[in-house]
Amino acid sequence: MAIETTLLIAPSAMGRIDADAARSGIDSYGLMEAAGAHVAACVLSRYPAIRRAVVVCGPGNNGGDGHVVARLLAESGVPVLRIGVAPKPGGDAYRAYCACDQEFGEFADWQPAQGDVIVDALFGAGLDRPVEGAMAALIERVVQSGLPVVAVDLPSGLSGRTGRPTGPCFEAAHTVTFAALKPGHLLMPGKALCGEVHVCDIGIPARLIVSADPVWRNHDGLYHDHLPVNSAGQHKYSRGHLVVFSGPLISGGAARLSATAGLHAGAGLVSLATPPGAVLSQATHLTAVMQRSVGDAEMLAEWLEDGRLSAFVLGPGFGDADRARTYCGLLAGTGRPVVLDADGLSAFAGAVAELAALFKGSTRLMITPHEGEFRRLFPDLADDDDLSKIDRALTAARRLNAVVLYKGPDTVIAAPDGRAAVNSDAPSWLATAGSGDVLAGVAGSLLAQGMPGFEAGCAAVAMHGAAARRCGPGMTAEDLAARIGIAMSDFS
């Protein structure tokens, strides 16, 4: 049975869960039988015209699942070739190996044939080092053949912790995993290498599926109770006043996108803080968004005395790094939430400690870097191949005392208190110029309306993706900003 899961379990934690299940009295071999049955069912349902199942078994419990698959497929009338490495005597894997009477051969015994379906039961999520030797050669042959692969737990050669291949790696059309998703199922490029992922219930009680370091797949349970609620007694200031800082005349479009998105995301007022030379240009493009001419730090400081200004977005198309740092310092002094994006982030490249010093105390800063911006801010984290994207985002969040939206097809939302979520359902057409500016505006709007930082980040990323799905392929950032309000109706 397929199940919906929101908690991501690291491979090491999954090993402890398996052990806890066995200690609680659950038959571990029964779990293996159930796992193999789910994989066999996936093969039969997805490939009804299969001519031969090639079941590749490793020496451990993942291979044990494979032996169960081979036996069940053979009992269903499917021709089976079982190859791999035999398990050592004793244990569940050896019991499954002995229970299958299909001939067991070596890797070299397989020659690709039309109608083959490969069942990858080599290592799954339990391996975090390169596959070598004959196993690596087999993986390369399978990849070159283009034949469909059904992976058990995780494609062998893919790290279940980081989502990155450790060497030769299967490319699966389907991945059947058990009890819970692993980070490698959602983090790129693992998400692409897993194909369609099926999370199956094999009988491990939900009470055992826990982690000391919880990471979630982004879902509405993380933020729904904190979403802004409209009421009859509201007025525009009670819904928050978002300020977006504009760059000079030639680069005001990014700020317009952020401001427009912020207005559609529910802020009662949105103002563009615009250099004097660009005010007229911005005014010709915008109607509902208000204008404020801000030419220097003194003018900004005077405006910031207005306590009705609720939150700020600084960076999209801003351009001036020195001014961005000065303005950021003034914004930090207000004690109100700040979203730092684009040029606002680049302004602090090499000066992360300075940025962190501005935002001590309660968490009021949100940063929204894409891969390049993250690398400029945190080159040591970006260059550490032992860290997953989740690890990097969490470390950055702690360093800055900030909520981090580490953008991409696998956007990670991380908070300095250790909470993290991975958003994995954004459509590919979000990869378009200006979409990040829209996200910054949505996040700023939710913060202006009083949402806590982590919850606002999770909701903003989800709404951003929902709006993109409503737009469809061919979407522009202008289309996306205009659809934010419609998409928000899905979350109320």
PDB file of C-alpha atoms in Angstrom, residues 83-350:
ATOM      1  CA  ILE A  83      22.356 -12.154 -10.482  1.00  0.00           C
ATOM      2  CA  GLY A  84      24.634 -10.490  -7.972  1.00  0.00           C
ATOM      3  CA  VAL A  85      26.500 -11.277  -4.774  1.00  0.00           C
ATOM      4  CA  ALA A  86      25.226 -13.992  -2.446  1.00  0.00           C
ATOM      5  CA  PRO A  87      24.659 -13.000   1.189  1.00  0.00           C
ATOM      6  CA  LYS A  88      26.601 -14.588   4.017  1.00  0.00           C
ATOM      7  CA  PRO A  89      24.829 -17.448   5.851  1.00  0.00           C
ATOM      8  CA  GLY A  90      22.505 -16.351   8.627  1.00  0.00           C
ATOM      9  CA  GLY A  91      20.184 -13.376   8.691  1.00  0.00           C
ATOM     10  CA  ASP A  92      17.109 -12.401   6.733  1.00  0.00           C
ATOM     11  CA  ALA A  93      18.893 -11.824   3.420  1.00  0.00           C
ATOM     12  CA  TYR A  94      20.280 -15.377   3.422  1.00  0.00           C
ATOM     13  CA  ARG A  95      16.868 -16.783   4.296  1.00  0.00           C
ATOM     14  CA  ALA A  96      15.330 -14.903   1.334  1.00  0.00           C
ATOM     15  CA  TYR A  97      18.178 -16.072  -0.911  1.00  0.00           C
ATOM     16  CA  CYS A  98      17.529 -19.710   0.002  1.00  0.00           C
ATOM     17  CA  ALA A  99      13.752 -19.362  -0.347  1.00  0.00           C
ATOM     18  CA  CYS A 100      14.096 -18.467  -4.033  1.00  0.00           C
ATOM     19  CA  ASP A 101      14.853 -21.430  -6.278  1.00  0.00           C
ATOM     20  CA  GLN A 102      15.733 -19.336  -9.310  1.00  0.00           C
ATOM     21  CA  GLU A 103      19.287 -19.924 -10.499  1.00  0.00           C
ATOM     22  CA  PHE A 104      21.691 -17.328  -9.118  1.00  0.00           C
ATOM     23  CA  GLY A 105      24.387 -16.057 -11.458  1.00  0.00           C
ATOM     24  CA  GLU A 106      27.149 -13.477 -11.722  1.00  0.00           C
ATOM     25  CA  PHE A 107      26.948  -9.943 -13.095  1.00  0.00           C
ATOM     26  CA  ALA A 108      28.572 -11.011 -16.356  1.00  0.00           C
ATOM     27  CA  ASP A 109      25.751 -13.515 -16.977  1.00  0.00           C
ATOM     28  CA  TRP A 110      23.396 -10.740 -18.068  1.00  0.00           C
ATOM     29  CA  GLN A 111      23.200  -9.713 -21.685  1.00  0.00           C
ATOM     30  CA  PRO A 112      20.658  -6.970 -22.508  1.00  0.00           C
ATOM     31  CA  ALA A 113      17.536  -8.202 -24.257  1.00  0.00           C
ATOM     32  CA  GLN A 114      14.446  -6.417 -25.489  1.00  0.00           C
ATOM     33  CA  GLY A 115      11.686  -6.599 -22.881  1.00  0.00           C
ATOM     34  CA  ASP A 116      14.057  -6.788 -19.893  1.00  0.00           C
ATOM     35  CA  VAL A 117      13.136  -4.860 -16.752  1.00  0.00           C
ATOM     36  CA  ILE A 118      15.974  -4.392 -14.263  1.00  0.00           C
ATOM     37  CA  VAL A 119      15.240  -4.610 -10.550  1.00  0.00           C
ATOM     38  CA  ASP A 120      18.028  -2.797  -8.709  1.00  0.00           C
ATOM     39  CA  ALA A 121      18.427  -4.431  -5.295  1.00  0.00           C
ATOM     40  CA  LEU A 122      22.165  -3.892  -4.958  1.00  0.00           C
ATOM     41  CA  PHE A 123      22.555  -1.410  -2.117  1.00  0.00           C
ATOM     42  CA  GLY A 124      19.727   1.138  -1.943  1.00  0.00           C
ATOM     43  CA  ALA A 125      20.066   3.950   0.586  1.00  0.00           C
ATOM     44  CA  GLY A 126      22.499   2.118   2.839  1.00  0.00           C
ATOM     45  CA  LEU A 127      25.628   2.889   0.787  1.00  0.00           C
ATOM     46  CA  ASP A 128      27.376   6.260   0.869  1.00  0.00           C
ATOM     47  CA  ARG A 129      30.558   5.368  -1.025  1.00  0.00           C
ATOM     48  CA  PRO A 130      31.251   4.639  -4.691  1.00  0.00           C
ATOM     49  CA  VAL A 131      30.154   1.341  -6.207  1.00  0.00           C
ATOM     50  CA  GLU A 132      33.229  -0.322  -7.716  1.00  0.00           C
ATOM     51  CA  GLY A 133      34.416  -3.258  -9.798  1.00  0.00           C
ATOM     52  CA  ALA A 134      31.963  -5.612 -11.435  1.00  0.00           C
ATOM     53  CA  MET A 135      28.999  -3.861  -9.815  1.00  0.00           C
ATOM     54  CA  ALA A 136      30.031  -0.512 -11.267  1.00  0.00           C
ATOM     55  CA  ALA A 137      30.530  -2.086 -14.676  1.00  0.00           C
ATOM     56  CA  LEU A 138      27.049  -3.590 -14.523  1.00  0.00           C
ATOM     57  CA  ILE A 139      25.500  -0.238 -13.644  1.00  0.00           C
ATOM     58  CA  GLU A 140      27.224   1.342 -16.639  1.00  0.00           C
ATOM     59  CA  ARG A 141      25.942  -1.418 -18.923  1.00  0.00           C
ATOM     60  CA  VAL A 142      22.389  -0.988 -17.657  1.00  0.00           C
ATOM     61  CA  VAL A 143      22.523   2.786 -18.100  1.00  0.00           C
ATOM     62  CA  GLN A 144      23.861   2.397 -21.654  1.00  0.00           C
ATOM     63  CA  SER A 145      21.176  -0.152 -22.501  1.00  0.00           C
ATOM     64  CA  GLY A 146      18.351   2.299 -21.788  1.00  0.00           C
ATOM     65  CA  LEU A 147      16.279  -0.498 -20.252  1.00  0.00           C
ATOM     66  CA  PRO A 148      13.811   0.445 -17.487  1.00  0.00           C
ATOM     67  CA  VAL A 149      14.995   0.139 -13.894  1.00  0.00           C
ATOM     68  CA  VAL A 150      12.890  -0.337 -10.771  1.00  0.00           C
ATOM     69  CA  ALA A 151      15.021   0.548  -7.747  1.00  0.00           C
ATOM     70  CA  VAL A 152      14.544  -0.929  -4.298  1.00  0.00           C
ATOM     71  CA  ASP A 153      14.634   1.871  -1.714  1.00  0.00           C
ATOM     72  CA  LEU A 154      16.984   4.126  -3.715  1.00  0.00           C
ATOM     73  CA  PRO A 155      18.952   3.723  -6.982  1.00  0.00           C
ATOM     74  CA  SER A 156      22.250   2.074  -6.087  1.00  0.00           C
ATOM     75  CA  GLY A 157      25.117   4.524  -6.359  1.00  0.00           C
ATOM     76  CA  LEU A 158      22.983   7.436  -5.126  1.00  0.00           C
ATOM     77  CA  SER A 159      23.536   8.839  -1.642  1.00  0.00           C
ATOM     78  CA  GLY A 160      20.322   8.730   0.345  1.00  0.00           C
ATOM     79  CA  ARG A 161      21.698  11.515   2.526  1.00  0.00           C
ATOM     80  CA  THR A 162      22.874  14.077  -0.045  1.00  0.00           C
ATOM     81  CA  GLY A 163      20.963  13.095  -3.189  1.00  0.00           C
ATOM     82  CA  ARG A 164      24.221  13.062  -5.153  1.00  0.00           C
ATOM     83  CA  PRO A 165      25.733  10.064  -6.974  1.00  0.00           C
ATOM     84  CA  THR A 166      28.835   8.740  -5.283  1.00  0.00           C
ATOM     85  CA  GLY A 167      30.048   7.166  -8.547  1.00  0.00           C
ATOM     86  CA  PRO A 168      28.282   5.000 -11.154  1.00  0.00           C
ATOM     87  CA  CYS A 169      24.564   5.176 -10.434  1.00  0.00           C
ATOM     88  CA  PHE A 170      21.383   3.562 -11.743  1.00  0.00           C
ATOM     89  CA  GLU A 171      18.792   5.816 -13.349  1.00  0.00           C
ATOM     90  CA  ALA A 172      15.434   4.463 -12.225  1.00  0.00           C
ATOM     91  CA  ALA A 173      12.055   4.847 -13.862  1.00  0.00           C
ATOM     92  CA  HIS A 174      10.461   3.845 -10.541  1.00  0.00           C
ATOM     93  CA  THR A 175      11.798   3.727  -7.002  1.00  0.00           C
ATOM     94  CA  VAL A 176       9.968   1.782  -4.317  1.00  0.00           C
ATOM     95  CA  THR A 177      10.875   2.864  -0.809  1.00  0.00           C
ATOM     96  CA  PHE A 178       9.488   1.902   2.570  1.00  0.00           C
ATOM     97  CA  ALA A 179       7.997   3.672   5.598  1.00  0.00           C
ATOM     98  CA  ALA A 180       9.400   7.136   4.755  1.00  0.00           C
ATOM     99  CA  LEU A 181      11.143   9.182   2.122  1.00  0.00           C
ATOM    100  CA  LYS A 182      14.864   9.782   2.393  1.00  0.00           C
ATOM    101  CA  PRO A 183      16.460  13.143   1.594  1.00  0.00           C
ATOM    102  CA  GLY A 184      18.019  11.632  -1.529  1.00  0.00           C
ATOM    103  CA  HIS A 185      14.559  11.080  -3.006  1.00  0.00           C
ATOM    104  CA  LEU A 186      13.916  14.849  -3.109  1.00  0.00           C
ATOM    105  CA  LEU A 187      17.328  16.513  -3.390  1.00  0.00           C
ATOM    106  CA  MET A 188      18.675  16.999  -6.891  1.00  0.00           C
ATOM    107  CA  PRO A 189      19.959  15.220  -8.882  1.00  0.00           C
ATOM    108  CA  GLY A 190      18.589  12.323  -6.830  1.00  0.00           C
ATOM    109  CA  LYS A 191      15.009  13.347  -7.489  1.00  0.00           C
ATOM    110  CA  ALA A 192      15.567  12.979 -11.234  1.00  0.00           C
ATOM    111  CA  LEU A 193      17.472   9.704 -10.858  1.00  0.00           C
ATOM    112  CA  CYS A 194      14.691   8.126  -8.769  1.00  0.00           C
ATOM    113  CA  GLY A 195      11.936   8.528 -11.361  1.00  0.00           C
ATOM    114  CA  GLU A 196       8.489   8.029  -9.880  1.00  0.00           C
ATOM    115  CA  VAL A 197       8.797   7.336  -6.158  1.00  0.00           C
ATOM    116  CA  HIS A 198       6.402   4.991  -4.353  1.00  0.00           C
ATOM    117  CA  VAL A 199       6.415   5.103  -0.534  1.00  0.00           C
ATOM    118  CA  CYS A 200       5.004   1.845   0.789  1.00  0.00           C
ATOM    119  CA  ASP A 201       3.787   0.671   4.177  1.00  0.00           C
ATOM    120  CA  ILE A 202       5.513  -2.594   5.130  1.00  0.00           C
ATOM    121  CA  GLY A 203       4.241  -2.732   8.710  1.00  0.00           C
ATOM    122  CA  ILE A 204       6.595  -0.498  10.680  1.00  0.00           C
ATOM    123  CA  PRO A 205       4.415   1.390  13.196  1.00  0.00           C
ATOM    124  CA  ALA A 206       4.195   5.132  12.713  1.00  0.00           C
ATOM    125  CA  ARG A 207       5.275   5.663  16.319  1.00  0.00           C
ATOM    126  CA  LEU A 208       8.727   4.316  15.390  1.00  0.00           C
ATOM    127  CA  ILE A 209       9.179   6.512  12.305  1.00  0.00           C
ATOM    128  CA  VAL A 210      10.802   9.438  14.078  1.00  0.00           C
ATOM    129  CA  SER A 211      14.052  11.354  13.820  1.00  0.00           C
ATOM    130  CA  ALA A 212      16.102  13.374  16.285  1.00  0.00           C
ATOM    131  CA  ASP A 213      16.787  15.912  13.509  1.00  0.00           C
ATOM    132  CA  PRO A 214      13.450  16.275  11.735  1.00  0.00           C
ATOM    133  CA  VAL A 215      13.392  17.379   8.112  1.00  0.00           C
ATOM    134  CA  TRP A 216      10.105  17.497   6.250  1.00  0.00           C
ATOM    135  CA  ARG A 217       8.830  17.486   2.738  1.00  0.00           C
ATOM    136  CA  ASN A 218       7.200  20.902   2.521  1.00  0.00           C
ATOM    137  CA  HIS A 219       3.467  20.556   3.198  1.00  0.00           C
ATOM    138  CA  ASP A 220       0.640  22.705   4.520  1.00  0.00           C
ATOM    139  CA  GLY A 221       0.817  21.230   8.002  1.00  0.00           C
ATOM    140  CA  LEU A 222       4.026  23.222   8.513  1.00  0.00           C
ATOM    141  CA  TYR A 223       2.395  26.616   7.962  1.00  0.00           C
ATOM    142  CA  HIS A 224      -1.404  26.413   7.604  1.00  0.00           C
ATOM    143  CA  ASP A 225      -2.218  27.426  11.187  1.00  0.00           C
ATOM    144  CA  HIS A 226      -0.059  30.553  10.783  1.00  0.00           C
ATOM    145  CA  LEU A 227      -1.508  31.822   7.501  1.00  0.00           C
ATOM    146  CA  PRO A 228      -3.025  35.317   7.622  1.00  0.00           C
ATOM    147  CA  VAL A 229      -6.771  35.275   8.306  1.00  0.00           C
ATOM    148  CA  ASN A 230      -9.009  37.962   6.850  1.00  0.00           C
ATOM    149  CA  SER A 231     -11.755  39.454   8.997  1.00  0.00           C
ATOM    150  CA  ALA A 232     -14.506  42.026   8.585  1.00  0.00           C
ATOM    151  CA  GLY A 233     -12.833  44.455  10.979  1.00  0.00           C
ATOM    152  CA  GLN A 234      -9.546  44.705   9.098  1.00  0.00           C
ATOM    153  CA  HIS A 235      -8.113  47.806   7.503  1.00  0.00           C
ATOM    154  CA  LYS A 236      -5.154  48.149   5.178  1.00  0.00           C
ATOM    155  CA  TYR A 237      -2.569  48.789   7.885  1.00  0.00           C
ATOM    156  CA  SER A 238      -3.719  45.818   9.932  1.00  0.00           C
ATOM    157  CA  ARG A 239      -2.855  43.641   6.923  1.00  0.00           C
ATOM    158  CA  GLY A 240       0.713  44.893   6.914  1.00  0.00           C
ATOM    159  CA  HIS A 241       2.724  47.477   4.998  1.00  0.00           C
ATOM    160  CA  LEU A 242       5.477  45.933   2.885  1.00  0.00           C
ATOM    161  CA  VAL A 243       8.343  48.066   1.600  1.00  0.00           C
ATOM    162  CA  VAL A 244      10.334  46.930  -1.441  1.00  0.00           C
ATOM    163  CA  PHE A 245      13.501  48.810  -2.359  1.00  0.00           C
ATOM    164  CA  SER A 246      13.959  49.685  -6.017  1.00  0.00           C
ATOM    165  CA  GLY A 247      17.166  50.102  -7.927  1.00  0.00           C
ATOM    166  CA  PRO A 248      18.037  52.895 -10.379  1.00  0.00           C
ATOM    167  CA  LEU A 249      16.104  53.848 -13.493  1.00  0.00           C
ATOM    168  CA  ILE A 250      17.383  51.076 -15.752  1.00  0.00           C
ATOM    169  CA  SER A 251      16.820  48.196 -13.299  1.00  0.00           C
ATOM    170  CA  GLY A 252      13.487  48.827 -11.610  1.00  0.00           C
ATOM    171  CA  GLY A 253      11.665  45.827 -13.075  1.00  0.00           C
ATOM    172  CA  ALA A 254      12.831  43.325 -10.454  1.00  0.00           C
ATOM    173  CA  ALA A 255      11.522  45.468  -7.612  1.00  0.00           C
ATOM    174  CA  ARG A 256       8.214  45.948  -9.440  1.00  0.00           C
ATOM    175  CA  LEU A 257       7.823  42.168  -9.645  1.00  0.00           C
ATOM    176  CA  SER A 258       8.477  41.822  -5.915  1.00  0.00           C
ATOM    177  CA  ALA A 259       6.093  44.622  -5.029  1.00  0.00           C
ATOM    178  CA  THR A 260       3.320  43.329  -7.282  1.00  0.00           C
ATOM    179  CA  ALA A 261       3.682  39.823  -5.866  1.00  0.00           C
ATOM    180  CA  GLY A 262       3.632  41.212  -2.324  1.00  0.00           C
ATOM    181  CA  LEU A 263       0.375  43.004  -3.005  1.00  0.00           C
ATOM    182  CA  HIS A 264      -1.231  39.908  -4.512  1.00  0.00           C
ATOM    183  CA  ALA A 265      -0.005  37.875  -1.533  1.00  0.00           C
ATOM    184  CA  GLY A 266      -2.202  39.908   0.785  1.00  0.00           C
ATOM    185  CA  ALA A 267      -0.243  42.831   2.201  1.00  0.00           C
ATOM    186  CA  GLY A 268      -2.595  45.744   2.842  1.00  0.00           C
ATOM    187  CA  LEU A 269      -0.135  48.250   1.417  1.00  0.00           C
ATOM    188  CA  VAL A 270       3.029  47.915  -0.630  1.00  0.00           C
ATOM    189  CA  SER A 271       5.424  50.790  -1.206  1.00  0.00           C
ATOM    190  CA  LEU A 272       8.406  51.036  -3.513  1.00  0.00           C
ATOM    191  CA  ALA A 273      11.305  52.899  -1.948  1.00  0.00           C
ATOM    192  CA  THR A 274      12.732  54.370  -5.126  1.00  0.00           C
ATOM    193  CA  PRO A 275      15.756  56.572  -5.939  1.00  0.00           C
ATOM    194  CA  PRO A 276      14.541  60.053  -6.938  1.00  0.00           C
ATOM    195  CA  GLY A 277      15.675  59.622 -10.528  1.00  0.00           C
ATOM    196  CA  ALA A 278      13.524  56.527 -11.011  1.00  0.00           C
ATOM    197  CA  VAL A 279      10.272  57.550  -9.293  1.00  0.00           C
ATOM    198  CA  LEU A 280       8.560  58.818 -12.423  1.00  0.00           C
ATOM    199  CA  SER A 281       9.480  55.698 -14.375  1.00  0.00           C
ATOM    200  CA  GLN A 282       8.145  53.417 -11.651  1.00  0.00           C
ATOM    201  CA  ALA A 283       4.959  55.469 -11.377  1.00  0.00           C
ATOM    202  CA  THR A 284       4.201  54.926 -15.068  1.00  0.00           C
ATOM    203  CA  HIS A 285       4.258  51.159 -14.497  1.00  0.00           C
ATOM    204  CA  LEU A 286       2.399  50.846 -11.199  1.00  0.00           C
ATOM    205  CA  THR A 287      -0.940  51.981  -9.832  1.00  0.00           C
ATOM    206  CA  ALA A 288      -1.821  50.080  -6.647  1.00  0.00           C
ATOM    207  CA  VAL A 289       1.789  50.053  -5.425  1.00  0.00           C
ATOM    208  CA  MET A 290       2.702  53.340  -3.753  1.00  0.00           C
ATOM    209  CA  GLN A 291       5.893  55.334  -4.321  1.00  0.00           C
ATOM    210  CA  ARG A 292       8.324  56.756  -1.792  1.00  0.00           C
ATOM    211  CA  SER A 293      11.336  58.722  -2.981  1.00  0.00           C
ATOM    212  CA  VAL A 294      14.361  57.624  -0.948  1.00  0.00           C
ATOM    213  CA  GLY A 295      17.618  59.152  -2.088  1.00  0.00           C
ATOM    214  CA  ASP A 296      19.967  58.432   0.792  1.00  0.00           C
ATOM    215  CA  ALA A 297      20.337  56.897   4.236  1.00  0.00           C
ATOM    216  CA  GLU A 298      19.136  60.044   5.984  1.00  0.00           C
ATOM    217  CA  MET A 299      15.858  60.037   4.077  1.00  0.00           C
ATOM    218  CA  LEU A 300      15.409  56.337   4.801  1.00  0.00           C
ATOM    219  CA  ALA A 301      16.107  56.718   8.507  1.00  0.00           C
ATOM    220  CA  GLU A 302      13.450  59.437   8.734  1.00  0.00           C
ATOM    221  CA  TRP A 303      10.861  57.237   6.995  1.00  0.00           C
ATOM    222  CA  LEU A 304      11.665  54.237   9.155  1.00  0.00           C
ATOM    223  CA  GLU A 305      10.386  56.132  12.179  1.00  0.00           C
ATOM    224  CA  ASP A 306       6.914  55.258  10.858  1.00  0.00           C
ATOM    225  CA  GLY A 307       5.992  52.210  12.949  1.00  0.00           C
ATOM    226  CA  ARG A 308       3.360  51.144  10.416  1.00  0.00           C
ATOM    227  CA  LEU A 309       6.057  49.841   8.058  1.00  0.00           C
ATOM    228  CA  SER A 310       5.851  46.107   8.701  1.00  0.00           C
ATOM    229  CA  ALA A 311       8.525  44.318   6.638  1.00  0.00           C
ATOM    230  CA  PHE A 312      11.122  45.005   3.959  1.00  0.00           C
ATOM    231  CA  VAL A 313      12.484  43.406   0.792  1.00  0.00           C
ATOM    232  CA  LEU A 314      15.946  44.602  -0.213  1.00  0.00           C
ATOM    233  CA  GLY A 315      17.957  43.447  -3.195  1.00  0.00           C
ATOM    234  CA  PRO A 316      16.013  42.777  -6.408  1.00  0.00           C
ATOM    235  CA  GLY A 317      17.643  44.989  -9.049  1.00  0.00           C
ATOM    236  CA  PHE A 318      19.117  47.213  -6.320  1.00  0.00           C
ATOM    237  CA  GLY A 319      22.618  47.397  -7.745  1.00  0.00           C
ATOM    238  CA  ASP A 320      24.595  49.498  -5.246  1.00  0.00           C
ATOM    239  CA  ALA A 321      26.425  47.168  -2.829  1.00  0.00           C
ATOM    240  CA  ASP A 322      27.636  49.898  -0.453  1.00  0.00           C
ATOM    241  CA  ARG A 323      24.195  51.442  -0.225  1.00  0.00           C
ATOM    242  CA  ALA A 324      22.623  48.000   0.232  1.00  0.00           C
ATOM    243  CA  ARG A 325      24.819  47.345   3.263  1.00  0.00           C
ATOM    244  CA  THR A 326      24.012  50.771   4.717  1.00  0.00           C
ATOM    245  CA  TYR A 327      20.289  50.369   4.167  1.00  0.00           C
ATOM    246  CA  CYS A 328      20.353  46.847   5.589  1.00  0.00           C
ATOM    247  CA  GLY A 329      21.910  48.179   8.774  1.00  0.00           C
ATOM    248  CA  LEU A 330      19.122  50.729   9.136  1.00  0.00           C
ATOM    249  CA  LEU A 331      16.451  48.109   8.483  1.00  0.00           C
ATOM    250  CA  ALA A 332      17.975  45.758  11.043  1.00  0.00           C
ATOM    251  CA  GLY A 333      17.730  48.529  13.616  1.00  0.00           C
ATOM    252  CA  THR A 334      13.939  48.683  13.265  1.00  0.00           C
ATOM    253  CA  GLY A 335      13.498  45.195  14.714  1.00  0.00           C
ATOM    254  CA  ARG A 336      11.148  44.325  11.847  1.00  0.00           C
ATOM    255  CA  PRO A 337      11.485  41.448   9.332  1.00  0.00           C
ATOM    256  CA  VAL A 338      13.819  41.848   6.371  1.00  0.00           C
ATOM    257  CA  VAL A 339      14.026  39.707   3.218  1.00  0.00           C
ATOM    258  CA  LEU A 340      17.437  39.953   1.604  1.00  0.00           C
ATOM    259  CA  ASP A 341      17.593  38.798  -2.011  1.00  0.00           C
ATOM    260  CA  ALA A 342      19.689  39.172  -5.173  1.00  0.00           C
ATOM    261  CA  ASP A 343      21.949  42.266  -4.987  1.00  0.00           C
ATOM    262  CA  GLY A 344      21.240  42.528  -1.278  1.00  0.00           C
ATOM    263  CA  LEU A 345      22.880  39.144  -0.808  1.00  0.00           C
ATOM    264  CA  SER A 346      25.784  39.863  -3.126  1.00  0.00           C
ATOM    265  CA  ALA A 347      26.500  43.029  -1.121  1.00  0.00           C
ATOM    266  CA  PHE A 348      27.489  40.827   1.825  1.00  0.00           C
ATOM    267  CA  ALA A 349      29.724  38.398  -0.081  1.00  0.00           C
ATOM    268  CA  GLY A 350      32.821  38.121   2.090  1.00  0.00           C
TER     269      GLY A 350
END
